[in-house]
PDB file of C-alpha atoms and ligand atoms in Angstrom:
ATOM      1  CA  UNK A   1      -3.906  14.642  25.051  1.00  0.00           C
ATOM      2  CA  UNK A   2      -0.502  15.646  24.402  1.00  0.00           C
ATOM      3  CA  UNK A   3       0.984  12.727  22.437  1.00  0.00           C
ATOM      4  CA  UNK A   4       0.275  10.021  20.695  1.00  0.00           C
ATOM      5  CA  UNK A   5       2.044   7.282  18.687  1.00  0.00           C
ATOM      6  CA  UNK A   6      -0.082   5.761  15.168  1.00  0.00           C
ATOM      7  CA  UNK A   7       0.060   2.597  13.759  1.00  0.00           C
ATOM      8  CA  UNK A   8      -0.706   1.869  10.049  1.00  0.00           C
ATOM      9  CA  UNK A   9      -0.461  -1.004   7.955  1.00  0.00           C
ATOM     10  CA  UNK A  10       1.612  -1.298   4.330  1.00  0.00           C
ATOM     11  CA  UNK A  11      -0.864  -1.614   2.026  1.00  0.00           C
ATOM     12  CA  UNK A  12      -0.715  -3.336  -1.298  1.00  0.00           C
ATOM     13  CA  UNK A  13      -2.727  -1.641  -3.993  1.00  0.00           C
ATOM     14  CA  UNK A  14      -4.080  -2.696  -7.237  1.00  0.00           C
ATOM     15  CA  UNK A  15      -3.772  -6.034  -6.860  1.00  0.00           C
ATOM     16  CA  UNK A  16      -3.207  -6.968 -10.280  1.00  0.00           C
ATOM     17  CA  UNK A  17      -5.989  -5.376 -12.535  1.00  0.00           C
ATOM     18  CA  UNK A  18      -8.055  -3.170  -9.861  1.00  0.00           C
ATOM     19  CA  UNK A  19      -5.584   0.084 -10.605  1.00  0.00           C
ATOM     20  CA  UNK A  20      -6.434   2.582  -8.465  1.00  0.00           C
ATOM     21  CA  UNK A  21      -9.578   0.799  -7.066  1.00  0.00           C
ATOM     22  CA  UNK A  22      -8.261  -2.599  -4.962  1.00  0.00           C
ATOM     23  CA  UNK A  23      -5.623  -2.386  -2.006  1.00  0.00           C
ATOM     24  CA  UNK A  24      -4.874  -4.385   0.983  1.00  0.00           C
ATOM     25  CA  UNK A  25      -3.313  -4.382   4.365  1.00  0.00           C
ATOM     26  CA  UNK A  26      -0.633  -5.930   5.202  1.00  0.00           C
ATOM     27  CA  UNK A  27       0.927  -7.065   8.246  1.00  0.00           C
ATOM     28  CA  UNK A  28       4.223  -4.385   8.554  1.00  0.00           C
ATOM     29  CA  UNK A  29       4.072  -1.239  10.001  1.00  0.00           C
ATOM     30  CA  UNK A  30       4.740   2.130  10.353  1.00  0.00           C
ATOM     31  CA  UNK A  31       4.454   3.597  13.629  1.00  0.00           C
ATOM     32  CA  UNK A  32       4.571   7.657  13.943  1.00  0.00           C
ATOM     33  CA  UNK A  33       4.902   9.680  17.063  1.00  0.00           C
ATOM     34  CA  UNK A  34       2.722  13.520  17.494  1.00  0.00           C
ATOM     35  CA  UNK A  35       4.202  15.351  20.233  1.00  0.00           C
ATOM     36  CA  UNK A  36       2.849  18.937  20.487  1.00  0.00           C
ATOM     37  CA  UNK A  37       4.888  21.689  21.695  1.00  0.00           C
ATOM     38  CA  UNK A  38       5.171  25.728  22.232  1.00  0.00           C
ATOM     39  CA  UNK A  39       6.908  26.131  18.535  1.00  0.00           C
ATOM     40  CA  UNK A  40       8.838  24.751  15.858  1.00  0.00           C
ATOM     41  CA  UNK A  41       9.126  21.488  13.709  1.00  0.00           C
ATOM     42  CA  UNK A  42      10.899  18.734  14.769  1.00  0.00           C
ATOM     43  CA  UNK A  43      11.306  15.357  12.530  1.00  0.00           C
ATOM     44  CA  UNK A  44      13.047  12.389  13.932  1.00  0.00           C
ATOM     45  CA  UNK A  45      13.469   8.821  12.631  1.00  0.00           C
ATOM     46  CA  UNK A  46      13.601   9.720   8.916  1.00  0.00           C
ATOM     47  CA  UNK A  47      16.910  10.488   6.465  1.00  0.00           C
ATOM     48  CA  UNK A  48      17.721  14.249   6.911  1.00  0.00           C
ATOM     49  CA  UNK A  49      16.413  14.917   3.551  1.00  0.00           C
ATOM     50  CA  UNK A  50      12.823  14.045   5.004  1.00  0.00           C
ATOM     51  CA  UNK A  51      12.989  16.370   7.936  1.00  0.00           C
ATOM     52  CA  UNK A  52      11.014  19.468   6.326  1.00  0.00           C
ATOM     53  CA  UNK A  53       7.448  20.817   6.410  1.00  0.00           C
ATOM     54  CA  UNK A  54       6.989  18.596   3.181  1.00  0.00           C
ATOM     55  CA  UNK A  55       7.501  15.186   5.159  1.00  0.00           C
ATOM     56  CA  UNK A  56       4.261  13.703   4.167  1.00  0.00           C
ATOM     57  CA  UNK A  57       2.620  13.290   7.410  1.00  0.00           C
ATOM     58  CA  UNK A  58       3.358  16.634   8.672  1.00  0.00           C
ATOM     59  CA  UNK A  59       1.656  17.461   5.320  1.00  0.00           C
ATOM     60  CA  UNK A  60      -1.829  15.704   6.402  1.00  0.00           C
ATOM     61  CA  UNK A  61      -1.725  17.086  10.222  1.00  0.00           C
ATOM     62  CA  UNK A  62      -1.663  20.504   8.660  1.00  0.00           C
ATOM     63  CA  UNK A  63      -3.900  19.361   6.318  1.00  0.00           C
ATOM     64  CA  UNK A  64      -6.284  17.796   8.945  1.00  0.00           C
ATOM     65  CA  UNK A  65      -5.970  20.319  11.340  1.00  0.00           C
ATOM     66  CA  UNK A  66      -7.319  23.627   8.195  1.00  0.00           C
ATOM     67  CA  UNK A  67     -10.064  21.442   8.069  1.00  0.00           C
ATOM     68  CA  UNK A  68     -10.651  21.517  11.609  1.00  0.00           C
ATOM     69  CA  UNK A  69     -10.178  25.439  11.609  1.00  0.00           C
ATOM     70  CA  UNK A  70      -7.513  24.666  14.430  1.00  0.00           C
ATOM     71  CA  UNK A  71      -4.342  26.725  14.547  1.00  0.00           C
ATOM     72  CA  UNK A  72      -0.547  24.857  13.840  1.00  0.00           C
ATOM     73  CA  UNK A  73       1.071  24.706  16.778  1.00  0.00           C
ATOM     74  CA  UNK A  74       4.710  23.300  17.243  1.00  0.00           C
ATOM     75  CA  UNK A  75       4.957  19.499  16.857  1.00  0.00           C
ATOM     76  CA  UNK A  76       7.558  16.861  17.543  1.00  0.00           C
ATOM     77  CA  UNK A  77       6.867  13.631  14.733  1.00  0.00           C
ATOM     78  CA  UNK A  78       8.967  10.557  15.526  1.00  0.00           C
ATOM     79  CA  UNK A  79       8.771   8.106  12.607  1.00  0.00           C
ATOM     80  CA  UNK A  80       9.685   4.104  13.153  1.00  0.00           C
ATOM     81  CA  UNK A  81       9.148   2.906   9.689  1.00  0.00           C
ATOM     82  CA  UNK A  82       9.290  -0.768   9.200  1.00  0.00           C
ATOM     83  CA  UNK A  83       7.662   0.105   5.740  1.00  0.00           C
ATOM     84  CA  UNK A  84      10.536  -0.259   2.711  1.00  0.00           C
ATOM     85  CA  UNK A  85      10.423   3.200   1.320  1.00  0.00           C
ATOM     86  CA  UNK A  86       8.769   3.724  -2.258  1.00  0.00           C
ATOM     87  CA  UNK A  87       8.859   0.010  -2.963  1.00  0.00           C
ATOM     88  CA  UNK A  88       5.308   0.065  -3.817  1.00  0.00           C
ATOM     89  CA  UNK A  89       3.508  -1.116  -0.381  1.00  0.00           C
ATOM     90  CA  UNK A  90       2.363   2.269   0.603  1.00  0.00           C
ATOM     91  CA  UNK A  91       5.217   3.783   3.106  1.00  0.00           C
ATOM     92  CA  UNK A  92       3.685   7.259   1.374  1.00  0.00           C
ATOM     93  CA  UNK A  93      -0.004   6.487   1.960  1.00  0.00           C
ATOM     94  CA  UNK A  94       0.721   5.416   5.826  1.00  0.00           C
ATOM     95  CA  UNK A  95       2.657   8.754   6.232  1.00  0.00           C
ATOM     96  CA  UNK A  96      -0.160  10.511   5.236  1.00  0.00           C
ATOM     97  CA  UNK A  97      -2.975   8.046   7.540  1.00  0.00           C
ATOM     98  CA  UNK A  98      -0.408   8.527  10.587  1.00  0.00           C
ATOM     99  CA  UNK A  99      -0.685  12.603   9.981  1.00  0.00           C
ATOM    100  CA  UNK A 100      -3.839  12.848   9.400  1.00  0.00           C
ATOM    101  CA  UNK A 101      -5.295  10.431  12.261  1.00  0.00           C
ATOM    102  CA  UNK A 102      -2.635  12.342  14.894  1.00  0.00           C
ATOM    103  CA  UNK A 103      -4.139  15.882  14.258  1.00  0.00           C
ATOM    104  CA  UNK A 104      -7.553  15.022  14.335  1.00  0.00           C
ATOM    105  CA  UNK A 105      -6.613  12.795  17.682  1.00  0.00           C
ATOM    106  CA  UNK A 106      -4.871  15.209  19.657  1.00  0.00           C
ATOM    107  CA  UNK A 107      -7.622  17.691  18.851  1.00  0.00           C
ATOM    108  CA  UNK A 108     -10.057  15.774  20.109  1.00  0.00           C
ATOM    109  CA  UNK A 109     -11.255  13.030  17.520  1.00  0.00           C
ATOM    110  CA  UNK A 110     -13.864  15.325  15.733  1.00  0.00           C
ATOM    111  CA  UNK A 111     -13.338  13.929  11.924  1.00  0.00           C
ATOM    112  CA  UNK A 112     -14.956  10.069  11.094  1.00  0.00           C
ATOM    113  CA  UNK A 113     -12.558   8.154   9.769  1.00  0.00           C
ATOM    114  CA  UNK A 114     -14.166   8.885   6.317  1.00  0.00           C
ATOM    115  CA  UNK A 115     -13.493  12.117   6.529  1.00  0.00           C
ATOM    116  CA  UNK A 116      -9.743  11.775   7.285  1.00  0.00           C
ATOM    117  CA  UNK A 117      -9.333   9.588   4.398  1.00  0.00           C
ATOM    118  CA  UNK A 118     -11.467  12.348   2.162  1.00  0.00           C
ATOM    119  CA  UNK A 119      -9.112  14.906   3.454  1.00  0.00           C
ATOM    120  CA  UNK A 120      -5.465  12.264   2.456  1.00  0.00           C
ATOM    121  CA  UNK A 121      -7.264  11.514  -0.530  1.00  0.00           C
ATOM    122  CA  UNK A 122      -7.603  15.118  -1.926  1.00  0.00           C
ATOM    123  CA  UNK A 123      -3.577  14.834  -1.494  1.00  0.00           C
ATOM    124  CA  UNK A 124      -2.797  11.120  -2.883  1.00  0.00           C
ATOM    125  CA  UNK A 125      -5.164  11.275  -5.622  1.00  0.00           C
ATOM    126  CA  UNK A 126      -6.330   7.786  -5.235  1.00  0.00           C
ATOM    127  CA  UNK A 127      -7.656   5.592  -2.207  1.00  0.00           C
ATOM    128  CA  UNK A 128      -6.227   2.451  -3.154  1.00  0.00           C
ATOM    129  CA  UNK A 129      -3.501   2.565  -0.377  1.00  0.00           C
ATOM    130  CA  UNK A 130      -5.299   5.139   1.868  1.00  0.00           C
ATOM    131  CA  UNK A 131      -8.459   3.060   2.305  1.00  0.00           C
ATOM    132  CA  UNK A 132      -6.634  -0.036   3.804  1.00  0.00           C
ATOM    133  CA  UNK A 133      -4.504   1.613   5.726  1.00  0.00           C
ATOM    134  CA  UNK A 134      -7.317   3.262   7.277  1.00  0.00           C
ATOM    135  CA  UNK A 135      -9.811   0.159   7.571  1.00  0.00           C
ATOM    136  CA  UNK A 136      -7.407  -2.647   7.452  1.00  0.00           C
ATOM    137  CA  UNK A 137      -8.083  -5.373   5.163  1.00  0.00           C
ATOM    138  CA  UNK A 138      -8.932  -6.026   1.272  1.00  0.00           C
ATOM    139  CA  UNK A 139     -10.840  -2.970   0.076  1.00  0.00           C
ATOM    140  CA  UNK A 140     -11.887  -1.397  -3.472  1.00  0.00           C
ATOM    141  CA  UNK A 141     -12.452   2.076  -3.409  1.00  0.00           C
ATOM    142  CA  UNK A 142     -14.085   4.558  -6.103  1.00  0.00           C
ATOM    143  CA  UNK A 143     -13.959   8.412  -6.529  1.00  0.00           C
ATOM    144  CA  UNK A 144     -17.271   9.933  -7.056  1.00  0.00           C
ATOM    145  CA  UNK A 145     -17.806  14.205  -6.958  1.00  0.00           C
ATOM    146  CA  UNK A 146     -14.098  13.701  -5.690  1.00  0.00           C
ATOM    147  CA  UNK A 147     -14.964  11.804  -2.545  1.00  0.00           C
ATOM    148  CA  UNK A 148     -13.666   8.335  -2.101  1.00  0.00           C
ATOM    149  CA  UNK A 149     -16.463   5.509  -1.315  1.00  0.00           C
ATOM    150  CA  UNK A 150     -14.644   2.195  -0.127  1.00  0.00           C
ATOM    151  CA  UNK A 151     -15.719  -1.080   0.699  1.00  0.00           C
ATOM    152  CA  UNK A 152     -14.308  -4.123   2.521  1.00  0.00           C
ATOM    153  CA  UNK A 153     -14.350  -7.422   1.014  1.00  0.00           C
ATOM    154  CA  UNK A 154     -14.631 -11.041   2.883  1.00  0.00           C
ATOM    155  CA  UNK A 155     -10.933 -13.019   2.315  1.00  0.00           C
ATOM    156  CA  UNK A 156     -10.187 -16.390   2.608  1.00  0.00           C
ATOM    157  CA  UNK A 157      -8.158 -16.767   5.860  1.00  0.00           C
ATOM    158  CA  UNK A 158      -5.853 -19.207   4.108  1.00  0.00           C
ATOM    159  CA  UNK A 159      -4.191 -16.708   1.866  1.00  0.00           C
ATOM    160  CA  UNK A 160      -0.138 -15.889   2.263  1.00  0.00           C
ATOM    161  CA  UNK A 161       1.306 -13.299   0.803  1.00  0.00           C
ATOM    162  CA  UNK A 162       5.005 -13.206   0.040  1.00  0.00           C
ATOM    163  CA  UNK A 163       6.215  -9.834  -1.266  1.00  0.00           C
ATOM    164  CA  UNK A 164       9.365  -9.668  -3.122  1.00  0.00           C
ATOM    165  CA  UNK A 165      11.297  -6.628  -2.466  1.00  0.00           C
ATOM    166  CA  UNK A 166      14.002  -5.126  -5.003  1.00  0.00           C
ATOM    167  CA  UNK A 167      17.074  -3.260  -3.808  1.00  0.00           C
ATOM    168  CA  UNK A 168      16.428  -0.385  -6.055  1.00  0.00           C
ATOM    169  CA  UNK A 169      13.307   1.508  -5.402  1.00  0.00           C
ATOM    170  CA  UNK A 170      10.774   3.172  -7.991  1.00  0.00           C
ATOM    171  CA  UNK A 171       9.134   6.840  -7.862  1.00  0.00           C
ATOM    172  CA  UNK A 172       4.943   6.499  -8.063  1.00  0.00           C
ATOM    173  CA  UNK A 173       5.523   9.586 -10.465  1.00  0.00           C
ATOM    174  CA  UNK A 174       7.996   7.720 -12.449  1.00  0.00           C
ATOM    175  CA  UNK A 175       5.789   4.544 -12.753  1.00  0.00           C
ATOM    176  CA  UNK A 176       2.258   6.456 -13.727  1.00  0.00           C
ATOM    177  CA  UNK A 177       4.251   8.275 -16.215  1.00  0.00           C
ATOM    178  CA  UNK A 178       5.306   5.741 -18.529  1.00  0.00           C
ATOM    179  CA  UNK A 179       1.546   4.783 -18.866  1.00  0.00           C
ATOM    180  CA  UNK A 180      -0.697   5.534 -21.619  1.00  0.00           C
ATOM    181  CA  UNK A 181      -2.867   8.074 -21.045  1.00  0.00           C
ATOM    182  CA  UNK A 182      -5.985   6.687 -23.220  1.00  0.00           C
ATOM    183  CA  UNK A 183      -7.237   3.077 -23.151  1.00  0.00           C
ATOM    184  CA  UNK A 184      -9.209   0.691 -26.158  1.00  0.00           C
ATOM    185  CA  UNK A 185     -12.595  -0.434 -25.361  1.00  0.00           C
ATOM    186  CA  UNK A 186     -10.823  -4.260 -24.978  1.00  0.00           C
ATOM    187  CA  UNK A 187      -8.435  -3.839 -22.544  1.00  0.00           C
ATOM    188  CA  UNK A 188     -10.976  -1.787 -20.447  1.00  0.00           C
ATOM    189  CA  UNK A 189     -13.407  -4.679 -20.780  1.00  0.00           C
ATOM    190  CA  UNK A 190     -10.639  -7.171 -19.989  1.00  0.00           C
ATOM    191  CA  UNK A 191      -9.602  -5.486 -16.451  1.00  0.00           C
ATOM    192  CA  UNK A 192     -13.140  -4.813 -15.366  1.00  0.00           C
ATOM    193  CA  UNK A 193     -13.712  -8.350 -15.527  1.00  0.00           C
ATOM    194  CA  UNK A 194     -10.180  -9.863 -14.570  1.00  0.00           C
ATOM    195  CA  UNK A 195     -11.143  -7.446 -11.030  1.00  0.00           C
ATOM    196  CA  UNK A 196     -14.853  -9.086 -10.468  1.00  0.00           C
ATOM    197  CA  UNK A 197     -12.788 -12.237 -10.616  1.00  0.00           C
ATOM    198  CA  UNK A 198      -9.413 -11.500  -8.536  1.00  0.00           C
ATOM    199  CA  UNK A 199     -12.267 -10.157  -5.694  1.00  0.00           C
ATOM    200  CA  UNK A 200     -14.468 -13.373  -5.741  1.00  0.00           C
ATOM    201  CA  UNK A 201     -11.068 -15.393  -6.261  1.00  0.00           C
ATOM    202  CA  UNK A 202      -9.839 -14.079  -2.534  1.00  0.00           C
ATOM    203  CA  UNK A 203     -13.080 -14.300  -0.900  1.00  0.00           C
ATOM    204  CA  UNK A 204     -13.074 -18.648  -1.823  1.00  0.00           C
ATOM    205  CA  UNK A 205      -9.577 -19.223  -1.606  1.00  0.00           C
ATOM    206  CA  UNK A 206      -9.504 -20.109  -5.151  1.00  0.00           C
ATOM    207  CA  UNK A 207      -5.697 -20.252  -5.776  1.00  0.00           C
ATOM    208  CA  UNK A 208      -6.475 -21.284  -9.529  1.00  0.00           C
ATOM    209  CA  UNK A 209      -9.012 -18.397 -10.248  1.00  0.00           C
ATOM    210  CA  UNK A 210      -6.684 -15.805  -8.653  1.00  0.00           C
ATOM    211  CA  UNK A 211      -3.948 -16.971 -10.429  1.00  0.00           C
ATOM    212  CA  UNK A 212      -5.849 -17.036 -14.110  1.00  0.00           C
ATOM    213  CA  UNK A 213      -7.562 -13.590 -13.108  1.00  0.00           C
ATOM    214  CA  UNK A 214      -4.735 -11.588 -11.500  1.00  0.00           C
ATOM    215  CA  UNK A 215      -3.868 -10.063 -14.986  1.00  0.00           C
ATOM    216  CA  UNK A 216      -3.866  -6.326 -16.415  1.00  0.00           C
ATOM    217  CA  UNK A 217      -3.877  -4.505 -19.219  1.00  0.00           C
ATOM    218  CA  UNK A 218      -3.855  -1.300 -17.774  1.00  0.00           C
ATOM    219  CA  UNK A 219      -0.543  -0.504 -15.589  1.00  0.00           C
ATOM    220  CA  UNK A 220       1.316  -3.621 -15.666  1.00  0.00           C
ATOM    221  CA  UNK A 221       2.500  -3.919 -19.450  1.00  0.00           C
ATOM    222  CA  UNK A 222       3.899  -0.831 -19.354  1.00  0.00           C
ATOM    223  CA  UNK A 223       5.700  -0.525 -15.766  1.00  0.00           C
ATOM    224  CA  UNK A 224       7.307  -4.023 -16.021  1.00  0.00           C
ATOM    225  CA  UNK A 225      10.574  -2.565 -17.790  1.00  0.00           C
ATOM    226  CA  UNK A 226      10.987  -0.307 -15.290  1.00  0.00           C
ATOM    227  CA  UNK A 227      11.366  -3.495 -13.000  1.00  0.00           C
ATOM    228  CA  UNK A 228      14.615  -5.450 -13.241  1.00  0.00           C
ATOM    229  CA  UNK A 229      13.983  -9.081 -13.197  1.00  0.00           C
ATOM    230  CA  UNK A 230      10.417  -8.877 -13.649  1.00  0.00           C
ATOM    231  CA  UNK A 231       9.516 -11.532 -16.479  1.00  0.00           C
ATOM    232  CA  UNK A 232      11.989 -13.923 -14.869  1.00  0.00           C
ATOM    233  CA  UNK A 233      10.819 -13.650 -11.596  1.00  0.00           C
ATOM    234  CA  UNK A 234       6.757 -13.962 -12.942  1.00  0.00           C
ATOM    235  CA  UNK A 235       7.759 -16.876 -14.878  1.00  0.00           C
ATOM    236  CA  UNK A 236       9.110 -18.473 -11.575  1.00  0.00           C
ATOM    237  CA  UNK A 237       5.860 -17.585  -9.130  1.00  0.00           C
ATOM    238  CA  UNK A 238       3.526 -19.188 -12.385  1.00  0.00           C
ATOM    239  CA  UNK A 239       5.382 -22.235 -12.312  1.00  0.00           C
ATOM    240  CA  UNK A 240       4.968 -22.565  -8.788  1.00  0.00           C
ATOM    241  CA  UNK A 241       1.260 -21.836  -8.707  1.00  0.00           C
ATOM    242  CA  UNK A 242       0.891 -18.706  -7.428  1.00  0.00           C
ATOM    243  CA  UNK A 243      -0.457 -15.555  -8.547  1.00  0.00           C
ATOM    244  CA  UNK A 244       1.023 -12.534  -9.238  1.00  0.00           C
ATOM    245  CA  UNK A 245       0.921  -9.006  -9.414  1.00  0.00           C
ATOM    246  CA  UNK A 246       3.139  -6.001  -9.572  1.00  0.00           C
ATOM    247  CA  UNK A 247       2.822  -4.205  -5.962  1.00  0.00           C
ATOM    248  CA  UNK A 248       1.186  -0.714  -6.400  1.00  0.00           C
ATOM    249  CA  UNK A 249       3.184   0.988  -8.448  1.00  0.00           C
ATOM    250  CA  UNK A 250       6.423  -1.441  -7.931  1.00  0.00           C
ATOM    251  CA  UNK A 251       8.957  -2.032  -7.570  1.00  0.00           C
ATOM    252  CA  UNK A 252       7.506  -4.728  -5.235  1.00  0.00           C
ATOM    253  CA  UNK A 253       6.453  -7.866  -6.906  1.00  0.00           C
ATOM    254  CA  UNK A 254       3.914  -9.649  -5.009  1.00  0.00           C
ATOM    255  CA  UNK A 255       3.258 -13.866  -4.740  1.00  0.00           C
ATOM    256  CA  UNK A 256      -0.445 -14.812  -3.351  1.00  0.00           C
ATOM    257  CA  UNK A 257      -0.534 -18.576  -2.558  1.00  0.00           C
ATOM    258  CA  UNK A 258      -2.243 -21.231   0.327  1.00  0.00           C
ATOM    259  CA  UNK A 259       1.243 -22.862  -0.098  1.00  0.00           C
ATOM    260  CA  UNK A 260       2.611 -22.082   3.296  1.00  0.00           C
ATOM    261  CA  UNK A 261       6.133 -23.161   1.873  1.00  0.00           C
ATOM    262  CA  UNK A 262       6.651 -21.003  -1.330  1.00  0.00           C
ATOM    263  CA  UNK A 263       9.044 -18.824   0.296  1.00  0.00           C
ATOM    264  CA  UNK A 264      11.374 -22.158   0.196  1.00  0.00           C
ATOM    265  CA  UNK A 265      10.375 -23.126  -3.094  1.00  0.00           C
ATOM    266  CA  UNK A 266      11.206 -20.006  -4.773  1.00  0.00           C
ATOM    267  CA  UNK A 267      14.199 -19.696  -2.371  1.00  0.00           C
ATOM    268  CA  UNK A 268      16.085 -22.718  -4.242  1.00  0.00           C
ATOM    269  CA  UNK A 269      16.227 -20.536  -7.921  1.00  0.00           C
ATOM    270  CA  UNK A 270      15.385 -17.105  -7.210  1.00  0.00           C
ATOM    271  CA  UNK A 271      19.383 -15.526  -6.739  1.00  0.00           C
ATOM    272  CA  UNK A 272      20.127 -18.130  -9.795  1.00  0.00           C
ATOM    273  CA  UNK A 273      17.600 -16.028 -12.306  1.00  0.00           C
ATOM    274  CA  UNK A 274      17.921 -12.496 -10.910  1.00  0.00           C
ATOM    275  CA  UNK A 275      20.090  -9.452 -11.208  1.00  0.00           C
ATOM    276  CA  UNK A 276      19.207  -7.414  -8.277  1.00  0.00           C
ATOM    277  CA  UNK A 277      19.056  -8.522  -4.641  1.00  0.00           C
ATOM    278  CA  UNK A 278      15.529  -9.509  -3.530  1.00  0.00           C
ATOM    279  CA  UNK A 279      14.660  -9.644  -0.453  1.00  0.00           C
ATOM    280  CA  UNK A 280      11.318 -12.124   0.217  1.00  0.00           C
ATOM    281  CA  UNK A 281       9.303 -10.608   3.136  1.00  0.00           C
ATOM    282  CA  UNK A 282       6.182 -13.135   4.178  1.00  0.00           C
ATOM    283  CA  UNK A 283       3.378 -11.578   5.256  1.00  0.00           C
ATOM    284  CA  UNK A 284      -0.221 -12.014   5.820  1.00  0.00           C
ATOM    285  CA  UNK A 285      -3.538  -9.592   5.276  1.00  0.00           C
ATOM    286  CA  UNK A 286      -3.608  -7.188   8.731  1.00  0.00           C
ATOM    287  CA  UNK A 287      -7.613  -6.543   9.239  1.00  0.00           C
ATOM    288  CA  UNK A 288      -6.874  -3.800  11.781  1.00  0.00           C
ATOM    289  CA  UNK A 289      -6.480  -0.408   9.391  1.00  0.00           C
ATOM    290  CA  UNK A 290      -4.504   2.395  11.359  1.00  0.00           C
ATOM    291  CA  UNK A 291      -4.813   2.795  15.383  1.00  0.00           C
ATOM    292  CA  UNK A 292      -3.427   4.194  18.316  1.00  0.00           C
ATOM    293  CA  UNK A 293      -0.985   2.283  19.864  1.00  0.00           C
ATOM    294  CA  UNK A 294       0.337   4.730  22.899  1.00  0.00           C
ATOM    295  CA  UNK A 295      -1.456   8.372  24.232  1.00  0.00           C
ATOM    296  CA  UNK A 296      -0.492  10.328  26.893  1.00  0.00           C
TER     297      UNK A 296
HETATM  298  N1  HSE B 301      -2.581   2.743  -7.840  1.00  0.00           N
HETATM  299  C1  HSE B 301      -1.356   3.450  -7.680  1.00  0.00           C
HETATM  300  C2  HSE B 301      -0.473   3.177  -8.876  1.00  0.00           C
HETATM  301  C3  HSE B 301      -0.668   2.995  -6.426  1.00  0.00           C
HETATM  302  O1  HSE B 301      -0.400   2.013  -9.272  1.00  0.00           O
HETATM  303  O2  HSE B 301       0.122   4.100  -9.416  1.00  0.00           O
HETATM  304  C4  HSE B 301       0.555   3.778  -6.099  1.00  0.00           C
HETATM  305  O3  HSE B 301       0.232   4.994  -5.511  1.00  0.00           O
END
């Protein structure tokens, strides 16, 4: 095979208080393009500043193919992102999927998927947005000896989910730096249990559960000033029933509801109690993690 076009999902990760652990796919996508050739590096698709050999997914086919012991040859990447760029649902981690999965596919498919996503994981640090991008779907994930374990958990088919997405965007590294390093017994306590809950909350379609569960002590406190409009807008998704969560690391904020129509409802007020430009993007859990859409 000499080329071949990926798709991956966005992902949403910790899903309120499963930081680093919970993520799910969503239905956007990225779609990258491996074409190999004699020599050279060739990035297309992407802002000029994105065109080096530190674009992310040329990063995991190198990556991908040291761990196949196969030599770099020259590749052409074409990147259609439909994923907003560090807005917090995982435009890095499907980068990284779409490298990885191209290398090992146009070298003839030798890695599992689990090892692809031990070999991004090495390079994210956490699997949160790596493991649904790969296996599609709601997943929590855990590092043990340094190798991710992930498993897929049952959802409701009657969930929506309705991200809200900022004009500004928000560096990962900026977001985990502001939090604390240490944590007190209570607020560990209080997010291992608010998770058990948020997980058994999706699988029955239990829109009050999720919405008394989805709440952190961990991340959430202490990224929310980083995020214009955040209080306002939380105060505005509570009142209209829904849950709510921070997106990964943000700047995303994210609505889950069964009410088909709370993109209207929150339509009406939401320019009237904001300072930036949001941008509401319905979407709905994708169950198909990363695949090959085109090979020749
Ligand atoms: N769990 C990660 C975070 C997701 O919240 O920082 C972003 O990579």
């Amino acid at each position: 095979m000499k080329r071949v076009t990926i798709r991956v999902p966005a992902t949403t990760a910790n899903l309120g208080p499963g930081f680093d652990a919970f993520g799910c796919a969503l239905s956007l996508y990225t779609d990258v393009t491996f074409e190999e050739m004699e020599e050279g590096l060739q990035i297309t698709g992407c802002d000029e500043e994105f065109t080096g050999p530190d674009n992310l997914a040329y990063v995991s086919y190198c990556a991908v193919l040291a761990s196949l012991s196969e030599e770099v040859r020259g590749v052409k990447i074409h990147i259609d992102a439909h994923i907003p760029i560090c807005r917090g649902l995982g435009s890095s981690a499907a980068l990284l999927v779409a490298g990885a999965m191209g290398a090992n596919v146009l070298r003839g498919s030798r890695l599992s998927t689990q090892g692809l996503l031990n070999i991004t994981n090495a390079m994210e640090g956490h699997p949160d947005n790596l493991a649904p991008a790969f296996y599609g779907g709601l997943t929590a994930s855990m590092v043990d000896n340094g190798l991710p374990v992930t498993v897929n958990f049952p959802l409701h088919p009657d969930w929506e989910f309705l991200a809200l997405v900022p004009d500004f965007d928000l560096p990962t590294a900026k977001a985990r730096s502001v939090l604390p390093a240490q944590l007190n017994r209570a607020d560990a306590i209080y997010n291992i249990s608010h998770g058990a809950l948020v997980l058994k909350a999706l699988e029955l379609g239990d829109e009050k559960l999720l919405r008394n569960a989805m709440q952190d002590r961990i991340h959430q406190p202490y990224r929310k000033s980083l995020v214009k409009d955040y209080d306002a807008i939380e105060a505005l998704v509570r009142t209209n029933g829904a849950a709510f969560c921070l997106s990964g690391a943000g700047p995303t904020l994210l609505c889950i509801t069964r009410d088909k129509k709370l993109d209207e409802k929150l339509a009406k007020k939401l320019d009237s109690i904001t300072q930036a430009n949001w941008q509401m993007m319905p979407l709905h859990v994708e169950f198909q993690g990363a695949h090959i859409i085109a090979a020749e």
